[in-house]
Amino acid sequence: MNMRKIAVFASGSGNNAENITRYFSEHKYIKVELILTNKKDAYVIKRSENLKIPCIIFSKNDLYHTDKITKILMEHQIDLVVLAGFLLLIPEHLIKAFPNKIINIHPALLPKYGGKGMYGMKVHETVKKHNEKKTGITIHYVNEKYDDGQIIKQYKCKIDPEDTPEDIARKVHELEYTYYPRVIEELLNQSSHL
């Protein structure tokens, strides 16, 4: 079987990027080929060095007004683009170049608590404020709107009345670390049989 290649996009510390890379580090036919970031000072750059994965830093202009990113992904024969804490909206030309091959993870049960500006602790604080009994993660395909693409899988966790937003974040992170790599693996297994 041909090697299936992943490109991970991240804007921040890169916890999920590292978790995904480690998950596939011994895999026979799936590997993280590239990590891309739009932040020159993102900690994910350091992680990519430690993991010995090439990291490409690009500007907003590169993403929105050139085909630089598309070319890089094509050159590396990327099978799946995985957003892991990447905060910019993916432009239409990139979505068209990789139809149903760009996925994202959101730290809540969409369609609730999604959209522009809803990321990180803001999501968990809002979930807490609305006294939700459960929350979780949503893994979905990416389209031209924030958190709006077709849902692939959702995983839930219980919220206890005494949970703080930080407690909720911890529970959600556990779900992310456990399930995001598995869903990526499932998707790549399915697409390899096409």
mmCIF file of C-alpha atoms in Angstrom:
data_model
loop_
_atom_site.group_PDB
_atom_site.id
_atom_site.type_symbol
_atom_site.label_atom_id
_atom_site.label_comp_id
_atom_site.label_asym_id
_atom_site.label_seq_id
_atom_site.Cartn_x
_atom_site.Cartn_y
_atom_site.Cartn_z
ATOM 1 C CA MET A 1 0.000 0.000 0.000
ATOM 2 C CA ASN A 2 1.238 3.493 -0.815
ATOM 3 C CA MET A 3 2.233 5.735 2.067
ATOM 4 C CA ARG A 4 -0.658 8.057 2.990
ATOM 5 C CA LYS A 5 0.587 11.536 3.866
ATOM 6 C CA ILE A 6 -0.832 14.072 6.288
ATOM 7 C CA ALA A 7 -0.167 17.804 6.495
ATOM 8 C CA VAL A 8 -1.030 19.320 9.881
ATOM 9 C CA PHE A 9 -1.893 23.026 10.124
ATOM 10 C CA ALA A 10 -1.479 24.636 13.564
ATOM 11 C CA SER A 11 -1.376 28.218 14.865
ATOM 12 C CA GLY A 12 -0.319 27.715 18.474
ATOM 13 C CA SER A 13 1.451 25.355 20.839
ATOM 14 C CA GLY A 14 0.880 22.302 18.672
ATOM 15 C CA ASN A 15 -0.244 19.772 21.313
ATOM 16 C CA ASN A 16 -2.581 18.053 18.870
ATOM 17 C CA ALA A 17 -0.030 18.256 16.051
ATOM 18 C CA GLU A 18 2.509 16.446 18.249
ATOM 19 C CA ASN A 19 -0.051 13.896 19.432
ATOM 20 C CA ILE A 20 -1.060 13.072 15.841
ATOM 21 C CA THR A 21 2.576 12.854 14.698
ATOM 22 C CA ARG A 22 3.479 10.503 17.541
ATOM 23 C CA TYR A 23 0.390 8.355 16.910
ATOM 24 C CA PHE A 24 1.502 7.716 13.316
ATOM 25 C CA SER A 25 5.268 7.623 13.942
ATOM 26 C CA GLU A 26 5.416 3.802 13.768
ATOM 27 C CA HIS A 27 2.534 3.374 11.321
ATOM 28 C CA LYS A 28 3.188 1.197 8.278
ATOM 29 C CA TYR A 29 1.417 3.350 5.693
ATOM 30 C CA ILE A 30 0.348 6.676 7.281
ATOM 31 C CA LYS A 31 2.710 9.463 8.290
ATOM 32 C CA VAL A 32 2.756 13.170 9.068
ATOM 33 C CA GLU A 33 4.707 14.617 6.160
ATOM 34 C CA LEU A 34 4.547 18.339 6.996
ATOM 35 C CA ILE A 35 3.508 20.786 9.670
ATOM 36 C CA LEU A 36 2.434 24.248 8.530
ATOM 37 C CA THR A 37 1.879 27.337 10.640
ATOM 38 C CA ASN A 38 0.906 30.951 10.066
ATOM 39 C CA LYS A 39 2.710 32.178 13.215
ATOM 40 C CA LYS A 40 6.458 32.817 13.224
ATOM 41 C CA ASP A 41 6.623 32.398 17.005
ATOM 42 C CA ALA A 42 4.254 29.424 17.417
ATOM 43 C CA TYR A 43 5.549 26.720 19.748
ATOM 44 C CA VAL A 44 4.507 24.122 17.166
ATOM 45 C CA ILE A 45 7.697 25.087 15.240
ATOM 46 C CA LYS A 46 9.830 23.878 18.158
ATOM 47 C CA ARG A 47 7.747 20.701 18.407
ATOM 48 C CA SER A 48 8.196 19.995 14.702
ATOM 49 C CA GLU A 49 11.992 20.330 15.115
ATOM 50 C CA ASN A 50 11.925 17.864 18.014
ATOM 51 C CA LEU A 51 9.755 15.489 15.982
ATOM 52 C CA LYS A 52 12.010 15.917 12.918
ATOM 53 C CA ILE A 53 9.058 16.913 10.733
ATOM 54 C CA PRO A 54 9.548 19.740 8.201
ATOM 55 C CA CYS A 55 7.698 22.883 9.273
ATOM 56 C CA ILE A 56 6.604 25.532 6.805
ATOM 57 C CA ILE A 57 5.819 29.034 8.032
ATOM 58 C CA PHE A 58 3.558 31.028 5.754
ATOM 59 C CA SER A 59 1.818 34.404 5.775
ATOM 60 C CA LYS A 60 -1.858 35.278 5.502
ATOM 61 C CA ASN A 61 -1.052 36.634 2.050
ATOM 62 C CA ASP A 62 0.479 33.261 1.030
ATOM 63 C CA LEU A 63 -2.723 31.536 2.115
ATOM 64 C CA TYR A 64 -5.319 33.900 0.644
ATOM 65 C CA HIS A 65 -3.695 35.513 -2.397
ATOM 66 C CA THR A 66 -1.278 32.943 -3.831
ATOM 67 C CA ASP A 67 -1.311 29.248 -4.664
ATOM 68 C CA LYS A 68 1.903 28.685 -2.672
ATOM 69 C CA ILE A 69 0.227 26.439 -0.071
ATOM 70 C CA THR A 70 -1.661 24.406 -2.672
ATOM 71 C CA LYS A 71 1.596 23.852 -4.584
ATOM 72 C CA ILE A 72 3.456 22.730 -1.455
ATOM 73 C CA LEU A 73 0.684 20.269 -0.559
ATOM 74 C CA MET A 74 0.545 18.918 -4.121
ATOM 75 C CA GLU A 75 4.351 18.581 -4.339
ATOM 76 C CA HIS A 76 4.349 16.508 -1.169
ATOM 77 C CA GLN A 77 1.387 14.436 -2.431
ATOM 78 C CA ILE A 78 -0.662 15.157 0.679
ATOM 79 C CA ASP A 79 -3.694 12.882 1.108
ATOM 80 C CA LEU A 80 -5.297 14.661 4.069
ATOM 81 C CA VAL A 81 -4.984 18.174 5.509
ATOM 82 C CA VAL A 82 -5.596 18.155 9.258
ATOM 83 C CA LEU A 83 -6.333 21.406 11.116
ATOM 84 C CA ALA A 84 -5.174 21.201 14.730
ATOM 85 C CA GLY A 85 -5.693 24.533 16.449
ATOM 86 C CA PHE A 86 -5.426 26.461 13.187
ATOM 87 C CA LEU A 87 -7.324 29.722 13.474
ATOM 88 C CA LEU A 88 -7.511 31.147 9.946
ATOM 89 C CA LEU A 89 -10.415 30.421 7.636
ATOM 90 C CA ILE A 90 -9.385 28.071 4.831
ATOM 91 C CA PRO A 91 -9.834 29.826 1.454
ATOM 92 C CA GLU A 92 -12.092 28.433 -1.239
ATOM 93 C CA HIS A 93 -9.262 27.717 -3.710
ATOM 94 C CA LEU A 94 -7.599 25.379 -1.207
ATOM 95 C CA ILE A 95 -10.896 23.613 -0.417
ATOM 96 C CA LYS A 96 -11.456 23.108 -4.163
ATOM 97 C CA ALA A 97 -7.927 21.705 -4.589
ATOM 98 C CA PHE A 98 -8.525 19.224 -1.729
ATOM 99 C CA PRO A 99 -12.249 18.373 -1.794
ATOM 100 C CA ASN A 100 -13.278 16.426 1.324
ATOM 101 C CA LYS A 101 -9.614 16.152 2.234
ATOM 102 C CA ILE A 102 -9.432 18.942 4.822
ATOM 103 C CA ILE A 103 -10.701 18.206 8.326
ATOM 104 C CA ASN A 104 -10.890 20.165 11.553
ATOM 105 C CA ILE A 105 -11.573 19.465 15.200
ATOM 106 C CA HIS A 106 -13.767 21.751 17.314
ATOM 107 C CA PRO A 107 -13.807 21.602 21.131
ATOM 108 C CA ALA A 108 -17.615 21.516 21.457
ATOM 109 C CA LEU A 109 -20.591 19.658 20.037
ATOM 110 C CA LEU A 110 -21.386 21.553 16.866
ATOM 111 C CA PRO A 111 -23.568 23.220 15.720
ATOM 112 C CA LYS A 112 -23.502 24.706 19.255
ATOM 113 C CA TYR A 113 -20.632 27.023 20.233
ATOM 114 C CA GLY A 114 -18.967 27.276 16.847
ATOM 115 C CA GLY A 115 -18.212 30.085 14.426
ATOM 116 C CA LYS A 116 -15.768 32.951 14.174
ATOM 117 C CA GLY A 117 -13.942 33.728 17.414
ATOM 118 C CA MET A 118 -15.082 30.512 19.097
ATOM 119 C CA TYR A 119 -11.887 28.651 19.908
ATOM 120 C CA GLY A 120 -9.879 27.499 22.913
ATOM 121 C CA MET A 121 -11.006 28.608 26.350
ATOM 122 C CA LYS A 122 -13.721 30.892 24.894
ATOM 123 C CA VAL A 123 -15.632 27.756 23.908
ATOM 124 C CA HIS A 124 -15.330 26.108 27.340
ATOM 125 C CA GLU A 125 -16.265 29.341 29.155
ATOM 126 C CA THR A 126 -19.384 29.680 26.980
ATOM 127 C CA VAL A 127 -20.337 26.025 27.499
ATOM 128 C CA LYS A 128 -20.017 26.546 31.286
ATOM 129 C CA LYS A 129 -22.009 29.794 31.189
ATOM 130 C CA HIS A 130 -24.884 27.971 29.472
ATOM 131 C CA ASN A 131 -24.884 25.251 32.167
ATOM 132 C CA GLU A 132 -24.498 22.455 29.654
ATOM 133 C CA LYS A 133 -24.589 18.923 31.101
ATOM 134 C CA LYS A 134 -22.264 17.593 28.416
ATOM 135 C CA THR A 135 -19.784 18.790 25.849
ATOM 136 C CA GLY A 136 -17.210 17.122 23.642
ATOM 137 C CA ILE A 137 -15.455 17.323 20.304
ATOM 138 C CA THR A 138 -16.656 17.527 16.740
ATOM 139 C CA ILE A 139 -14.467 16.338 13.879
ATOM 140 C CA HIS A 140 -15.748 17.755 10.605
ATOM 141 C CA TYR A 141 -14.889 18.473 7.000
ATOM 142 C CA VAL A 142 -13.877 22.059 6.292
ATOM 143 C CA ASN A 143 -15.896 24.341 4.046
ATOM 144 C CA GLU A 144 -15.800 28.105 3.423
ATOM 145 C CA LYS A 145 -17.382 28.966 6.805
ATOM 146 C CA TYR A 146 -16.041 28.486 10.316
ATOM 147 C CA ASP A 147 -17.167 25.194 11.920
ATOM 148 C CA ASP A 148 -19.840 24.630 9.283
ATOM 149 C CA GLY A 149 -18.660 21.596 7.281
ATOM 150 C CA GLN A 150 -20.235 18.159 7.341
ATOM 151 C CA ILE A 151 -19.752 16.398 10.695
ATOM 152 C CA ILE A 152 -17.675 13.217 10.557
ATOM 153 C CA LYS A 153 -17.779 12.164 14.234
ATOM 154 C CA GLN A 154 -18.641 13.552 17.657
ATOM 155 C CA TYR A 155 -17.490 12.318 21.051
ATOM 156 C CA LYS A 156 -19.045 13.464 24.329
ATOM 157 C CA CYS A 157 -18.046 13.917 27.936
ATOM 158 C CA LYS A 158 -20.095 14.758 31.021
ATOM 159 C CA ILE A 159 -19.832 18.147 32.721
ATOM 160 C CA ASP A 160 -20.177 18.080 36.495
ATOM 161 C CA PRO A 161 -21.820 21.100 38.149
ATOM 162 C CA GLU A 162 -18.565 21.985 39.960
ATOM 163 C CA ASP A 163 -16.425 21.804 36.799
ATOM 164 C CA THR A 164 -14.581 25.012 35.911
ATOM 165 C CA PRO A 165 -13.867 25.961 32.278
ATOM 166 C CA GLU A 166 -10.335 24.604 32.909
ATOM 167 C CA ASP A 167 -11.782 21.240 34.034
ATOM 168 C CA ILE A 168 -13.946 21.161 30.925
ATOM 169 C CA ALA A 169 -10.894 21.949 28.766
ATOM 170 C CA ARG A 170 -9.008 19.009 30.315
ATOM 171 C CA LYS A 171 -11.860 16.600 29.585
ATOM 172 C CA VAL A 172 -12.157 17.854 26.018
ATOM 173 C CA HIS A 173 -8.378 17.613 25.451
ATOM 174 C CA GLU A 174 -8.481 13.972 26.532
ATOM 175 C CA LEU A 175 -11.131 13.303 23.893
ATOM 176 C CA GLU A 176 -9.048 15.148 21.277
ATOM 177 C CA TYR A 177 -5.889 13.174 22.033
ATOM 178 C CA THR A 178 -7.753 9.856 22.061
ATOM 179 C CA TYR A 179 -10.045 10.226 19.070
ATOM 180 C CA TYR A 180 -8.607 12.693 16.534
ATOM 181 C CA PRO A 181 -5.752 10.388 15.404
ATOM 182 C CA ARG A 182 -8.143 7.413 15.232
ATOM 183 C CA VAL A 183 -10.620 9.268 13.025
ATOM 184 C CA ILE A 184 -7.759 10.432 10.768
ATOM 185 C CA GLU A 185 -6.648 6.805 10.483
ATOM 186 C CA GLU A 186 -10.198 5.660 9.637
ATOM 187 C CA LEU A 187 -10.562 8.317 6.942
ATOM 188 C CA LEU A 188 -7.237 7.411 5.358
ATOM 189 C CA ASN A 189 -8.075 3.701 5.491
ATOM 190 C CA GLN A 190 -11.401 4.364 3.751
ATOM 191 C CA SER A 191 -9.856 6.568 1.066
ATOM 192 C CA SER A 192 -7.150 3.987 0.346
ATOM 193 C CA HIS A 193 -9.824 1.528 -0.772
ATOM 194 C CA LEU A 194 -11.389 3.935 -3.276
#
